[in-house]
Coordinates of C-alpha atoms and ligand atoms in Angstrom, one line a residue:
X1 CA -10.6 5.7 35.9
X2 CA -12.4 2.3 35.9
X3 CA -10.8 0.4 38.7
X4 CA -13.6 -1.9 39.2
X5 CA -12.9 -5.5 38.1
X6 CA -15.0 -6.6 35.1
X7 CA -17.1 -9.5 35.4
X8 CA -15.5 -11.1 32.3
X9 CA -12.5 -10.1 30.3
X10 CA -13.7 -10.1 26.7
X11 CA -11.2 -11.9 24.4
X12 CA -11.1 -11.4 20.7
X13 CA -10.8 -14.8 18.9
X14 CA -10.5 -14.1 15.4
X15 CA -7.4 -13.9 13.2
X16 CA -6.1 -10.6 11.8
X17 CA -4.4 -12.3 9.0
X18 CA -7.2 -14.4 7.7
X19 CA -8.5 -13.4 4.4
X20 CA -11.4 -14.5 2.5
X21 CA -11.3 -17.5 0.0
X22 CA -10.6 -17.0 -3.6
X23 CA -13.8 -16.6 -5.5
X24 CA -15.1 -19.9 -7.1
X25 CA -14.6 -18.4 -10.6
X26 CA -11.0 -17.8 -9.8
X27 CA -10.4 -21.4 -8.4
X28 CA -12.2 -22.8 -11.4
X29 CA -10.0 -20.7 -14.0
X30 CA -6.9 -21.6 -12.0
X31 CA -7.8 -25.3 -12.3
X32 CA -8.3 -24.9 -16.1
X33 CA -4.8 -23.3 -16.3
X34 CA -3.2 -26.0 -14.2
X35 CA -4.8 -28.6 -16.5
X36 CA -3.5 -26.9 -19.6
X37 CA 0.0 -26.7 -18.1
X38 CA 0.4 -23.3 -19.8
X39 CA 1.2 -21.3 -16.6
X40 CA 4.0 -19.0 -18.3
X41 CA 2.4 -16.0 -19.6
X42 CA 4.0 -16.4 -23.1
X43 CA 3.1 -20.0 -23.4
X44 CA 0.1 -19.6 -25.5
X45 CA -1.5 -21.6 -28.2
X46 CA -2.4 -20.0 -31.6
X47 CA -4.4 -16.7 -31.0
X48 CA -4.9 -17.5 -27.4
X49 CA -4.6 -14.4 -25.1
X50 CA -2.7 -15.2 -21.9
X51 CA -4.4 -14.6 -18.6
X52 CA -1.8 -12.2 -17.7
X53 CA -2.3 -10.1 -20.8
X54 CA -6.1 -10.1 -20.3
X55 CA -5.7 -9.1 -16.6
X56 CA -3.5 -6.1 -17.8
X57 CA -6.1 -5.0 -20.0
X58 CA -8.8 -5.4 -17.5
X59 CA -7.0 -3.6 -14.9
X60 CA -5.9 -0.7 -17.1
X61 CA -9.6 -0.3 -18.1
X62 CA -10.6 -0.3 -14.4
X63 CA -8.4 2.6 -13.5
X64 CA -8.6 4.3 -16.8
X65 CA -4.9 4.0 -17.6
X66 CA -3.5 3.5 -21.2
X67 CA -1.0 0.7 -20.3
X68 CA -0.5 -1.9 -17.7
X69 CA 2.2 -4.5 -16.9
X70 CA 2.2 -7.5 -14.4
X71 CA 4.9 -8.1 -12.1
X72 CA 6.0 -10.6 -9.5
X73 CA 5.3 -8.1 -6.7
X74 CA 4.5 -4.4 -6.1
X75 CA 8.1 -3.9 -4.8
X76 CA 9.6 -5.2 -7.9
X77 CA 7.2 -2.9 -9.9
X78 CA 8.3 0.1 -7.9
X79 CA 11.9 -0.7 -8.7
X80 CA 11.1 -1.1 -12.4
X81 CA 9.1 2.1 -12.3
X82 CA 12.1 4.0 -11.0
X83 CA 14.3 2.6 -13.7
X84 CA 11.7 3.2 -16.4
X85 CA 11.3 7.0 -15.6
X86 CA 15.0 7.4 -15.8
X87 CA 16.3 7.1 -12.2
X88 CA 20.1 6.7 -12.5
X89 CA 22.5 5.5 -9.6
X90 CA 23.0 8.4 -7.0
X91 CA 19.8 10.2 -8.0
X92 CA 17.9 11.6 -5.0
X93 CA 14.2 10.5 -4.6
X94 CA 11.9 12.1 -2.2
X95 CA 9.8 9.7 -0.3
X96 CA 7.6 9.8 2.8
X97 CA 9.4 8.1 5.8
X98 CA 6.3 6.3 7.0
X99 CA 6.2 3.5 4.4
X100 CA 6.7 -0.3 4.2
X101 CA 10.3 -1.8 3.8
X102 CA 9.9 -2.9 0.0
X103 CA 9.8 0.9 -0.7
X104 CA 13.2 1.9 0.6
X105 CA 14.2 -1.5 -0.8
X106 CA 13.1 -0.6 -4.3
X107 CA 15.1 2.8 -3.9
X108 CA 18.2 0.9 -2.8
X109 CA 17.8 -1.6 -5.7
X110 CA 17.8 1.4 -8.0
X111 CA 20.9 2.6 -6.5
X112 CA 19.3 5.8 -5.7
X113 CA 19.3 7.9 -2.5
X114 CA 16.2 8.5 -0.5
X115 CA 15.4 11.9 0.9
X116 CA 12.7 11.1 3.5
X117 CA 9.9 13.5 4.1
X118 CA 8.1 13.8 7.5
X119 CA 4.5 12.8 7.9
X120 CA 1.8 14.7 9.9
X121 CA -0.6 13.6 12.7
X122 CA -3.0 12.2 10.2
X123 CA -0.2 9.9 8.8
X124 CA 0.0 11.8 5.6
X125 CA 3.1 13.2 3.9
X126 CA 3.8 16.6 5.4
X127 CA 3.6 18.7 2.2
X128 CA 5.4 21.7 3.7
X129 CA 8.3 19.5 4.4
X130 CA 8.0 18.0 0.9
X131 CA 8.3 21.5 -0.4
X132 CA 11.2 22.5 1.6
X133 CA 13.2 19.3 0.8
X134 CA 12.3 19.4 -2.8
X135 CA 13.9 22.9 -2.9
X136 CA 16.9 22.1 -0.7
X137 CA 17.7 18.7 -2.4
X138 CA 16.9 19.5 -6.0
X139 CA 15.4 15.9 -6.2
X140 CA 13.8 15.2 -9.5
X141 CA 11.7 12.2 -8.3
X142 CA 8.9 12.0 -5.7
X143 CA 8.0 8.3 -4.7
X144 CA 4.6 8.9 -2.8
X145 CA 3.7 5.8 -0.8
X146 CA -0.2 6.0 0.0
X147 CA 1.0 4.2 3.3
X148 CA -1.9 2.3 4.9
X149 CA -4.3 3.9 2.5
X150 CA -3.9 7.4 3.6
X151 CA -4.2 9.7 0.7
X152 CA -2.7 13.2 0.9
X153 CA -4.0 16.2 -0.9
X154 CA -3.1 15.3 -4.5
X155 CA -4.0 18.6 -6.0
X156 CA -1.2 20.1 -3.8
X157 CA 1.1 17.2 -4.7
X158 CA 0.7 17.8 -8.4
X159 CA 1.3 21.5 -7.8
X160 CA 4.5 20.8 -6.0
X161 CA 5.7 18.4 -8.5
X162 CA 4.9 20.7 -11.3
X163 CA 6.6 23.7 -9.7
X164 CA 10.0 21.7 -8.8
X165 CA 9.8 19.8 -12.0
X166 CA 9.6 16.4 -10.2
X167 CA 8.4 13.1 -11.6
X168 CA 5.7 11.6 -9.4
X169 CA 5.6 7.9 -8.9
X170 CA 2.6 6.3 -6.7
X171 CA 3.0 3.4 -4.5
X172 CA -0.7 2.3 -4.3
X173 CA -0.2 -1.1 -2.5
X174 CA -3.0 0.1 0.0
X175 CA -5.0 2.2 -2.3
X176 CA -6.3 -0.1 -5.0
X177 CA -10.0 0.9 -5.6
X178 CA -9.3 4.2 -3.8
X179 CA -9.6 7.7 -5.3
X180 CA -8.7 11.4 -4.6
X181 CA -11.7 13.3 -5.8
X182 CA -13.0 11.3 -8.7
X183 CA -9.7 10.1 -9.9
X184 CA -8.1 6.7 -8.9
X185 CA -4.8 6.8 -7.2
X186 CA -2.0 5.6 -9.4
X187 CA -3.2 7.9 -12.3
X188 CA -1.9 11.1 -10.7
X189 CA 1.8 10.4 -11.2
X190 CA 3.8 9.2 -14.2
X191 CA 3.5 5.6 -12.9
X192 CA 1.3 3.9 -10.3
X193 CA 2.2 0.5 -8.7
X194 CA -0.2 -1.8 -7.1
X195 CA 0.1 -4.9 -4.9
X196 CA -1.9 -8.1 -5.0
X197 CA 0.1 -9.7 -2.0
X198 CA -2.2 -11.4 0.4
X199 CA -2.8 -8.5 2.7
X200 CA -3.9 -6.1 0.1
X201 CA -7.2 -5.5 -1.6
X202 CA -6.9 -8.4 -4.1
X203 CA -5.2 -11.5 -2.9
X204 CA -3.2 -13.6 -5.2
X205 CA -0.4 -14.4 -2.7
X206 CA 2.2 -12.3 -4.5
X207 CA 1.8 -10.0 -7.5
X208 CA 2.2 -6.4 -8.8
X209 CA 0.5 -4.3 -11.4
X210 CA 2.1 -1.2 -12.9
X211 CA 0.1 1.4 -14.8
X212 CA 1.2 4.4 -16.9
X213 CA 0.0 6.5 -19.8
X214 CA 3.5 7.2 -21.0
X215 CA 4.4 4.9 -23.8
X216 CA 8.1 5.1 -23.4
X217 CA 7.8 4.1 -19.7
X218 CA 5.2 1.4 -20.5
X219 CA 7.7 -0.3 -23.3
X220 CA 10.7 -0.1 -20.9
X221 CA 8.7 -1.5 -17.9
X222 CA 7.4 -4.5 -20.1
X223 CA 11.0 -5.0 -21.3
X224 CA 12.4 -4.9 -17.8
X225 CA 9.7 -7.4 -16.5
X226 CA 11.2 -9.9 -18.8
X227 CA 9.1 -10.2 -21.9
X228 CA 11.6 -12.3 -23.9
X229 CA 10.9 -10.2 -27.0
X230 CA 7.4 -11.4 -26.9
X231 CA 6.0 -8.2 -25.8
X232 CA 3.7 -8.3 -28.9
X233 CA 1.3 -10.6 -26.9
X234 CA 0.6 -8.0 -24.4
X235 CA -2.9 -6.2 -24.7
X236 CA -2.2 -3.1 -22.6
X237 CA 0.9 -2.2 -24.5
X238 CA 2.1 0.7 -26.5
X239 CA 2.7 0.2 -30.4
X240 CA 5.6 -2.1 -31.4
X241 CA 7.8 0.7 -32.8
X242 CA 8.1 2.1 -29.3
X243 CA 9.7 -1.3 -28.2
X244 CA 12.1 -1.0 -31.1
X245 CA 13.8 1.9 -29.4
X246 CA 14.5 0.1 -26.2
X247 CA 14.6 -3.7 -26.9
X248 CA 18.3 -4.0 -27.0
X249 CA 19.0 -1.3 -24.3
X250 CA 16.9 -2.8 -21.5
X251 CA 17.9 -5.9 -19.6
X252 CA 15.3 -8.7 -18.8
X253 CA 15.0 -8.6 -15.0
X254 CA 12.6 -11.7 -15.0
X255 CA 10.0 -10.2 -12.7
X256 CA 6.9 -11.5 -14.6
X257 CA 3.4 -12.5 -13.4
X258 CA 2.4 -16.0 -14.1
X259 CA -1.1 -16.9 -15.6
X260 CA -2.0 -18.7 -12.4
X261 CA -1.6 -15.4 -10.3
X262 CA -3.2 -13.4 -13.1
X263 CA -6.4 -15.7 -12.9
X264 CA -6.6 -15.2 -9.2
X265 CA -6.4 -11.4 -9.5
X266 CA -8.9 -11.3 -12.5
X267 CA -11.5 -13.2 -10.7
X268 CA -11.4 -10.6 -7.8
X269 CA -11.4 -7.5 -9.8
X270 CA -15.1 -7.4 -10.6
X271 CA -15.9 -7.5 -6.8
X272 CA -13.3 -4.9 -5.9
X273 CA -15.6 -2.0 -5.5
X274 CA -18.0 -4.0 -3.5
X275 CA -15.2 -5.3 -1.3
X276 CA -14.0 -1.7 -0.8
X277 CA -17.5 -0.7 0.4
X278 CA -17.4 -3.7 2.9
X279 CA -13.9 -2.4 4.2
X280 CA -15.4 1.0 4.7
X281 CA -18.4 -0.1 6.6
X282 CA -16.0 -1.9 9.0
X283 CA -13.6 1.2 9.0
X284 CA -16.3 3.7 9.8
X285 CA -17.7 1.6 12.6
X286 CA -14.2 1.3 14.1
X287 CA -13.9 5.0 13.6
X288 CA -17.2 5.7 15.4
X289 CA -16.5 3.4 18.3
X290 CA -13.0 4.8 18.9
X291 CA -13.4 8.4 18.1
X292 CA -14.7 9.8 21.5
X293 CA -12.3 7.5 23.7
X294 CA -10.0 9.6 25.8
X295 CA -6.4 9.1 24.9
X296 CA -7.3 7.9 21.5
X297 CA -6.9 10.1 18.4
X298 CA -8.3 8.9 15.1
X299 CA -7.0 10.5 12.0
X300 CA -9.0 13.2 10.1
X301 CA -9.8 12.2 6.5
X302 CA -10.5 14.9 3.9
X303 CA -13.8 14.4 2.1
X304 CA -12.1 14.3 -1.2
X305 CA -10.2 11.2 0.1
X306 CA -12.1 8.1 -1.2
X307 CA -10.1 5.7 0.8
X308 CA -10.5 2.0 1.3
X309 CA -10.3 1.3 5.0
X310 CA -8.7 -2.2 5.1
X311 CA -6.7 -1.4 8.1
X312 CA -7.1 1.1 10.9
X313 CA -4.5 3.5 12.6
X314 CA -5.0 5.5 15.7
X315 CA -2.6 7.6 18.1
X316 CA -2.6 7.2 22.0
X317 CA -2.2 10.7 23.2
X318 CA -0.8 12.2 26.5
X319 CA 1.0 9.1 27.4
X320 CA 4.3 7.5 27.4
X321 CA 6.2 5.1 25.2
X322 CA 6.3 2.6 28.0
X323 CA 2.6 2.7 28.4
X324 CA 2.1 2.2 24.7
X325 CA 4.2 -0.9 24.9
X326 CA 2.2 -2.3 27.8
X327 CA -1.1 -1.3 25.9
X328 CA 0.1 -3.4 22.9
X329 CA 1.0 -6.3 25.1
X330 CA -2.2 -6.1 27.0
X331 CA -4.3 -6.0 23.7
X332 CA -2.3 -9.0 22.3
X333 CA -3.1 -11.0 25.4
X334 CA -6.8 -10.5 24.7
X335 CA -6.5 -11.4 21.0
X336 CA -6.3 -7.9 19.5
X337 CA -3.1 -7.9 17.3
X338 CA -1.9 -4.3 17.1
X339 CA 1.1 -3.5 15.2
X340 CA 3.4 -0.9 16.7
X341 CA 5.8 1.3 14.6
X342 CA 7.4 2.5 17.9
X343 CA 9.3 -0.5 18.5
X344 CA 13.1 -0.1 18.2
X345 CA 13.5 -3.4 16.6
X346 CA 11.9 -4.2 13.2
X347 CA 9.2 -6.8 13.8
X348 CA 7.1 -8.6 11.2
X349 CA 5.8 -6.4 8.6
X350 CA 6.5 -3.3 10.7
X351 CA 9.9 -1.4 10.5
X352 CA 10.7 2.2 11.0
X353 CA 13.1 4.4 8.8
X354 CA 15.9 4.1 11.5
X355 CA 16.0 0.3 10.8
X356 CA 16.9 0.7 7.2
X357 CA 20.7 1.0 8.1
X358 CA 21.7 -0.2 4.6
X359 CA 20.7 3.4 3.3
X360 CA 23.5 4.9 5.2
X361 CA 23.2 8.2 7.0
X362 CA 19.8 9.9 6.5
X363 CA 18.6 13.2 8.0
X364 CA 16.8 12.9 11.2
X365 CA 13.0 12.9 11.2
X366 CA 12.0 14.1 14.6
X367 CA 8.3 14.6 13.8
X368 CA 7.8 11.2 12.2
X369 CA 9.8 9.5 14.9
X370 CA 7.6 11.0 17.6
X371 CA 4.4 10.1 15.7
X372 CA 5.4 6.6 15.1
X373 CA 6.0 6.2 18.9
X374 CA 2.4 6.5 19.6
X375 CA 0.7 5.2 16.4
X376 CA -1.2 1.9 16.8
X377 CA -2.0 -0.2 13.5
X378 CA -4.2 -3.1 12.9
X379 CA -5.6 -4.9 9.9
X380 CA -9.3 -5.3 9.3
X381 CA -9.8 -8.4 7.1
X382 CA -13.1 -8.8 5.5
X383 CA -13.5 -12.1 7.6
X384 CA -14.3 -9.8 10.5
X385 CA -18.1 -9.1 10.8
X386 CA -19.4 -5.7 12.1
X387 CA -20.0 -7.5 15.2
X388 CA -16.3 -8.5 15.5
X389 CA -15.3 -4.9 14.9
X390 CA -17.4 -3.7 17.8
X391 CA -15.8 -6.5 19.9
X392 CA -12.3 -5.6 19.1
X393 CA -13.1 -2.0 19.7
X394 CA -14.5 -2.9 23.2
X395 CA -11.2 -4.5 24.0
X396 CA -9.2 -1.6 22.8
X397 CA -11.4 0.8 24.9
X398 CA -11.0 -1.4 28.0
X399 CA -7.2 -1.7 27.6
X400 CA -6.9 2.1 27.0
X401 CA -9.0 2.5 30.2
X402 CA -6.9 0.1 32.3
X403 CA -3.5 0.9 30.9
X404 CA -3.3 4.4 29.5
X405 CA -5.9 6.2 31.6
X406 CA -4.8 4.8 34.9
X407 CA -2.2 6.7 36.8
Ligands
PLP1 C1 2.7 -4.3 0.6 C2 3.3 -2.8 0.3 C3 4.3 -2.7 -0.7 C4 5.0 -3.9 -1.4 O1 4.0 -4.8 -2.0 P1 4.6 -6.3 -2.3 O2 3.6 -6.7 -3.3 O3 4.6 -7.1 -1.1 O4 6.0 -6.1 -2.9 C5 4.7 -1.5 -1.1 N1 4.2 -0.4 -0.3 C6 3.4 -0.5 0.6 C7 2.8 0.7 1.4 C8 2.8 -1.7 1.0 O5 1.9 -1.8 2.0

């Protein structure tokens, strides 16, 4: 279409991996903890409440859950969630096929067998396929990963789980602060797992938070996390008699969160809602910029989906995989780092279900495979201004015009 040479090629020069600094309050609190030397969550003096316990209470209050436990990562909390709801070796677990590597990793760790479910063109779990596979497999668990922050119709998910008597576990690594309707993600299932790894909505380097309203699941999760029989020190825990039932039956897996990590998270929690608004300003601007570009399809989002747009996905339409690859390379040359789930080889944070060979044979997923071939994905860190977002959209538009629209 546009064959005229442009005067200047715009190059985007900001880093897609650059997050904002930790708030001053968090840095100060972290320094206090470093000064005290009491970094381990059970290293408390007298009646002192450990930072990790305080965080668990704060986070449980924020989402409106009864219980919360800190973990070393979200992936480890998903593993513990599976164990705590009773997943046994060989059990089948339904899971959307478009997810991040730690999710199949957690299923493997629990020695369970994933049954992958297709996604649809809006990157959401295909609920018809979920229903079919729930019926065909007889699986008793559904691990729903709100991948890249896309939240599927939770009313229908609850209905399907109810009809097939399935326990729902939610992976909310990309939906901290997000809701379906008026309810926080993570509170629909029996367990919700959140990440505070650097690229999520709160940044403590590494970290995970598990929430539940089920006292047995909570006690088991705390014991698995590695509470050294010091679980009494937790604030967002069930009563001590619940632990009595499990304390000799549950191994200590040493997946605790440290006070230092908890301090970083706790300092960011009061700002979370405002940060989510800032992400959505950026998301909605990008959505507007890209939504009428030929060959670009942006996902539809249900109005009940109160998402947090910390990353953006779009699909290149009526084109070929070779052109998509050329598109990704051309964007990269101009500073726009787009991730591609179409690559045959797992790269960086991006891997497809076919790459998880350790799982053994899994059923083919033609719809998901095809969608991933044409899906583009990039992070939107809050260090990008709205102006930056416009610039990166301009690069994407120009590259689409040059590479995809050209014949
Ligand atoms: C990041 C992520 C995880 C794992 O989080 P970690 O804290 O890195 O273990 C799980 N699921 C999804 C969808 C993620 O994006």
